[in-house]
CSV table of C-alpha atoms in Angstrom, one decimal:
chain,number,residue,atom,x,y,z
W,141,UNK,CA,-77.9,-9.7,52.3
W,142,UNK,CA,-77.2,-13.5,51.7
W,143,UNK,CA,-77.0,-14.6,55.3
W,144,UNK,CA,-80.6,-15.7,55.6
W,145,UNK,CA,-80.5,-17.8,52.4
W,146,UNK,CA,-77.2,-19.5,53.5
W,147,UNK,CA,-78.5,-20.2,57.0
W,148,UNK,CA,-81.6,-21.9,55.6
W,149,UNK,CA,-79.5,-24.2,53.4
W,150,UNK,CA,-76.9,-25.2,56.0
W,151,UNK,CA,-79.2,-25.3,59.1
W,152,UNK,CA,-80.0,-29.0,59.1
W,153,UNK,CA,-76.3,-30.0,59.0
W,154,UNK,CA,-75.3,-27.4,61.5
W,155,UNK,CA,-78.0,-28.5,63.9
W,156,UNK,CA,-76.9,-32.1,63.6
W,157,UNK,CA,-73.3,-31.3,64.4
W,158,UNK,CA,-74.4,-29.1,67.3
W,159,UNK,CA,-76.4,-32.0,68.8
W,160,UNK,CA,-73.4,-34.3,68.6
W,161,UNK,CA,-71.1,-31.8,70.2
W,162,UNK,CA,-73.5,-31.2,73.1
W,163,UNK,CA,-73.7,-34.9,73.6
W,164,UNK,CA,-70.0,-34.9,74.1
W,165,UNK,CA,-70.3,-32.4,76.9
W,166,UNK,CA,-69.1,-29.4,75.0
W,167,UNK,CA,-70.8,-26.0,75.4
W,168,UNK,CA,-71.5,-23.2,72.9
W,169,UNK,CA,-68.9,-20.9,74.5
W,170,UNK,CA,-66.2,-23.5,74.0
W,171,UNK,CA,-66.9,-23.6,70.3
W,172,UNK,CA,-67.0,-19.8,70.1
W,173,UNK,CA,-63.5,-19.6,71.5
W,174,UNK,CA,-62.2,-22.5,69.4
W,175,UNK,CA,-63.5,-20.9,66.3
W,176,UNK,CA,-61.9,-17.5,67.2
W,177,UNK,CA,-58.5,-19.1,67.8
W,178,UNK,CA,-58.8,-21.0,64.5
W,179,UNK,CA,-59.9,-17.8,62.7
W,180,UNK,CA,-57.0,-15.6,63.9
W,181,UNK,CA,-54.5,-18.4,63.2
W,182,UNK,CA,-55.1,-17.4,59.5
W,183,UNK,CA,-53.1,-14.2,60.3
W,184,UNK,CA,-49.6,-15.7,60.4
W,185,UNK,CA,-50.6,-18.0,57.5
W,186,UNK,CA,-51.5,-15.0,55.4
W,187,UNK,CA,-48.3,-13.1,56.5
W,188,UNK,CA,-46.1,-16.0,55.4
W,189,UNK,CA,-48.0,-16.7,52.2
W,190,UNK,CA,-49.7,-19.9,53.2
W,191,UNK,CA,-53.0,-18.9,51.5
W,192,UNK,CA,-54.5,-22.4,51.3
W,193,UNK,CA,-54.1,-22.9,55.0
W,194,UNK,CA,-55.4,-19.4,55.7
W,195,UNK,CA,-58.5,-20.1,53.6
W,196,UNK,CA,-59.1,-23.3,55.4
W,197,UNK,CA,-58.9,-21.6,58.8
W,198,UNK,CA,-61.2,-18.8,57.7
W,199,UNK,CA,-63.8,-21.3,56.5
W,200,UNK,CA,-63.5,-23.4,59.7
W,201,UNK,CA,-64.1,-20.2,61.7
W,202,UNK,CA,-67.3,-19.6,59.9
W,203,UNK,CA,-68.4,-23.2,60.4
W,204,UNK,CA,-67.9,-22.9,64.2
W,205,UNK,CA,-69.7,-19.6,64.2
W,206,UNK,CA,-72.8,-21.4,62.9
W,207,UNK,CA,-72.4,-24.4,65.2
W,208,UNK,CA,-72.0,-22.4,68.5
W,209,UNK,CA,-75.3,-20.6,67.8
W,210,UNK,CA,-77.1,-23.8,67.1
W,211,UNK,CA,-75.7,-25.3,70.3
W,212,UNK,CA,-76.8,-22.3,72.3
W,213,UNK,CA,-80.4,-22.6,71.0
W,214,UNK,CA,-80.5,-26.4,71.6
W,215,UNK,CA,-79.3,-25.9,75.2
W,216,UNK,CA,-79.6,-22.6,77.1
W,217,UNK,CA,-78.7,-19.3,75.3
W,218,UNK,CA,-77.0,-16.8,77.5
W,219,UNK,CA,-76.2,-13.1,77.2
W,220,UNK,CA,-72.5,-14.0,77.8
W,221,UNK,CA,-72.6,-16.2,74.7
W,222,UNK,CA,-74.2,-13.6,72.5
W,223,UNK,CA,-71.6,-11.0,73.7
W,224,UNK,CA,-68.7,-13.4,73.0
W,225,UNK,CA,-70.1,-14.3,69.6
W,226,UNK,CA,-70.4,-10.8,68.2
W,227,UNK,CA,-67.2,-9.5,69.8
W,228,UNK,CA,-65.0,-12.2,68.6
W,229,UNK,CA,-66.6,-12.1,65.2
W,230,UNK,CA,-65.6,-8.5,64.7
W,231,UNK,CA,-62.1,-9.1,66.0
W,232,UNK,CA,-61.7,-11.9,63.5
W,233,UNK,CA,-63.1,-9.8,60.6
W,234,UNK,CA,-60.6,-7.0,61.3
W,235,UNK,CA,-57.7,-9.5,61.7
W,236,UNK,CA,-57.8,-10.7,58.1
W,237,UNK,CA,-57.2,-7.3,56.3
W,238,UNK,CA,-54.6,-6.6,59.0
W,239,UNK,CA,-52.8,-9.8,58.0
W,240,UNK,CA,-52.7,-8.7,54.4
W,241,UNK,CA,-51.3,-5.3,55.5
W,242,UNK,CA,-48.5,-7.0,57.5
W,243,UNK,CA,-47.8,-9.4,54.6
W,244,UNK,CA,-47.2,-6.5,52.2
W,245,UNK,CA,-47.4,-3.1,53.8
W,246,UNK,CA,-46.4,-1.1,50.7
W,247,UNK,CA,-49.1,-2.6,48.5
W,248,UNK,CA,-51.8,-3.4,51.0
W,249,UNK,CA,-51.6,-1.2,54.1
W,250,UNK,CA,-53.7,1.8,52.9
W,251,UNK,CA,-56.5,-0.4,51.5
W,252,UNK,CA,-56.5,-2.6,54.6
W,253,UNK,CA,-56.8,0.6,56.8
W,254,UNK,CA,-59.8,1.8,54.7
W,255,UNK,CA,-61.4,-1.6,54.9
W,256,UNK,CA,-61.0,-1.8,58.7
W,257,UNK,CA,-62.4,1.7,59.0
W,258,UNK,CA,-65.4,0.6,57.0
W,259,UNK,CA,-65.8,-2.4,59.3
W,260,UNK,CA,-66.0,0.2,62.2
W,261,UNK,CA,-68.9,1.8,60.4
W,262,UNK,CA,-70.9,-1.4,59.8
W,263,UNK,CA,-70.0,-2.7,63.3
W,264,UNK,CA,-70.9,0.4,65.3
W,265,UNK,CA,-74.1,1.0,63.3
W,266,UNK,CA,-75.1,-2.6,63.7
W,267,UNK,CA,-74.5,-2.7,67.5
W,268,UNK,CA,-75.9,0.8,68.3
W,269,UNK,CA,-79.1,-0.2,66.5
W,270,UNK,CA,-79.3,-3.4,68.5
W,271,UNK,CA,-78.9,-1.6,71.8
W,272,UNK,CA,-81.7,0.9,71.1
W,273,UNK,CA,-83.9,-1.8,69.6
W,274,UNK,CA,-83.5,-3.8,72.8
W,275,UNK,CA,-84.4,-0.6,74.8
W,276,UNK,CA,-87.6,-0.3,72.8
W,277,UNK,CA,-88.5,-3.9,72.9
W,278,UNK,CA,-88.1,-4.4,69.2
W,279,UNK,CA,-87.4,-7.8,67.7
W,280,UNK,CA,-86.3,-8.9,64.2
W,281,UNK,CA,-88.8,-10.9,62.1
W,282,UNK,CA,-86.0,-11.8,59.7
W,283,UNK,CA,-83.5,-13.1,62.2
W,284,UNK,CA,-85.7,-14.1,65.2
W,285,UNK,CA,-83.2,-16.6,66.7
W,286,UNK,CA,-80.4,-14.2,67.2
W,287,UNK,CA,-79.4,-13.1,70.7
W,288,UNK,CA,-80.1,-9.5,69.8
W,289,UNK,CA,-81.7,-7.4,67.1
W,290,UNK,CA,-79.8,-8.4,63.9
W,291,UNK,CA,-80.1,-5.6,61.4
W,292,UNK,CA,-79.2,-6.9,58.0
W,293,UNK,CA,-77.5,-5.0,55.2
W,294,UNK,CA,-75.7,-5.2,51.8
W,295,UNK,CA,-72.6,-6.6,53.5
W,296,UNK,CA,-73.3,-9.3,56.0
W,297,UNK,CA,-71.2,-12.2,57.2
W,298,UNK,CA,-71.6,-14.2,54.0
W,299,UNK,CA,-70.5,-11.4,51.7
W,300,UNK,CA,-67.5,-10.7,54.0
W,301,UNK,CA,-66.4,-14.3,53.9
W,302,UNK,CA,-66.8,-14.4,50.1
W,303,UNK,CA,-64.5,-11.4,49.8
W,304,UNK,CA,-62.0,-13.0,52.2
W,305,UNK,CA,-62.0,-16.2,50.1
W,306,UNK,CA,-61.3,-14.1,47.0
W,307,UNK,CA,-58.5,-12.3,48.8
W,308,UNK,CA,-56.9,-15.7,49.7
W,309,UNK,CA,-57.3,-17.0,46.2
W,310,UNK,CA,-56.0,-13.8,44.5
W,311,UNK,CA,-53.8,-12.0,47.1
W,312,UNK,CA,-52.3,-9.8,44.4
W,313,UNK,CA,-55.8,-8.3,44.0
W,314,UNK,CA,-56.2,-7.6,47.7
W,315,UNK,CA,-56.1,-3.8,47.5
W,316,UNK,CA,-58.8,-3.7,44.7
W,317,UNK,CA,-61.0,-6.2,46.6
W,318,UNK,CA,-60.6,-4.3,49.9
W,319,UNK,CA,-61.4,-0.9,48.4
W,320,UNK,CA,-64.4,-2.3,46.6
W,321,UNK,CA,-65.8,-4.1,49.6
W,322,UNK,CA,-65.1,-1.0,51.8
W,323,UNK,CA,-67.4,1.0,49.4
W,324,UNK,CA,-70.1,-1.6,49.8
W,325,UNK,CA,-69.7,-1.5,53.6
W,326,UNK,CA,-70.1,2.3,53.4
W,327,UNK,CA,-73.4,1.8,51.7
W,328,UNK,CA,-74.5,-0.6,54.4
W,329,UNK,CA,-73.6,1.9,57.1
W,330,UNK,CA,-75.6,4.6,55.4
W,331,UNK,CA,-78.6,2.4,55.0
W,332,UNK,CA,-78.4,1.4,58.7
W,333,UNK,CA,-78.2,5.0,59.8
W,334,UNK,CA,-81.2,5.8,57.5
W,335,UNK,CA,-83.2,2.9,59.0
W,336,UNK,CA,-82.3,4.1,62.6
W,337,UNK,CA,-83.5,7.7,61.7
W,338,UNK,CA,-86.8,6.3,60.4
W,339,UNK,CA,-87.4,3.9,63.3
W,340,UNK,CA,-86.1,5.8,66.3
W,341,UNK,CA,-87.8,9.1,65.6
W,342,UNK,CA,-91.2,7.5,66.1
């Protein structure tokens, strides 16, 4: 829901960083992998209670996620890059609630499992829609620069990261935050299924 607004605000800075990294000889895929490794490094930090470092790694992961896309658009976007970007994003997203479950299984495991299940709903509805949109030659007017049809929703990347930030700042409230966000993800999944029914029955 907030992704487009955030992208418009940070785009000039992201594009400038991307140009500099390309000038150094780096490629978009390199930044994608670096960002993923940085992001999943938050897992042991959460497990051992180093929340400030975990938060820093999560935010750095999101920064690299913006930079790699800008680098791809400024050079040569590839299907491999688009595949890596979305696959590693979903693996990172699921790793964060898993980390909280590992940190305190008694208090967090059930809520983490429900949240990860809700991520399956948003993820599979998102990707299934993109596959069929590609088959029909559809394109997104809202996110035209994405490597595939990007169907928005109530819970997008920005909302997810905001919740992760709150979880790191208030780990004692993880279960409540996870269950609340899982409910919002369920709404997103339902709206995407509804959109698919409306569009793909024509």
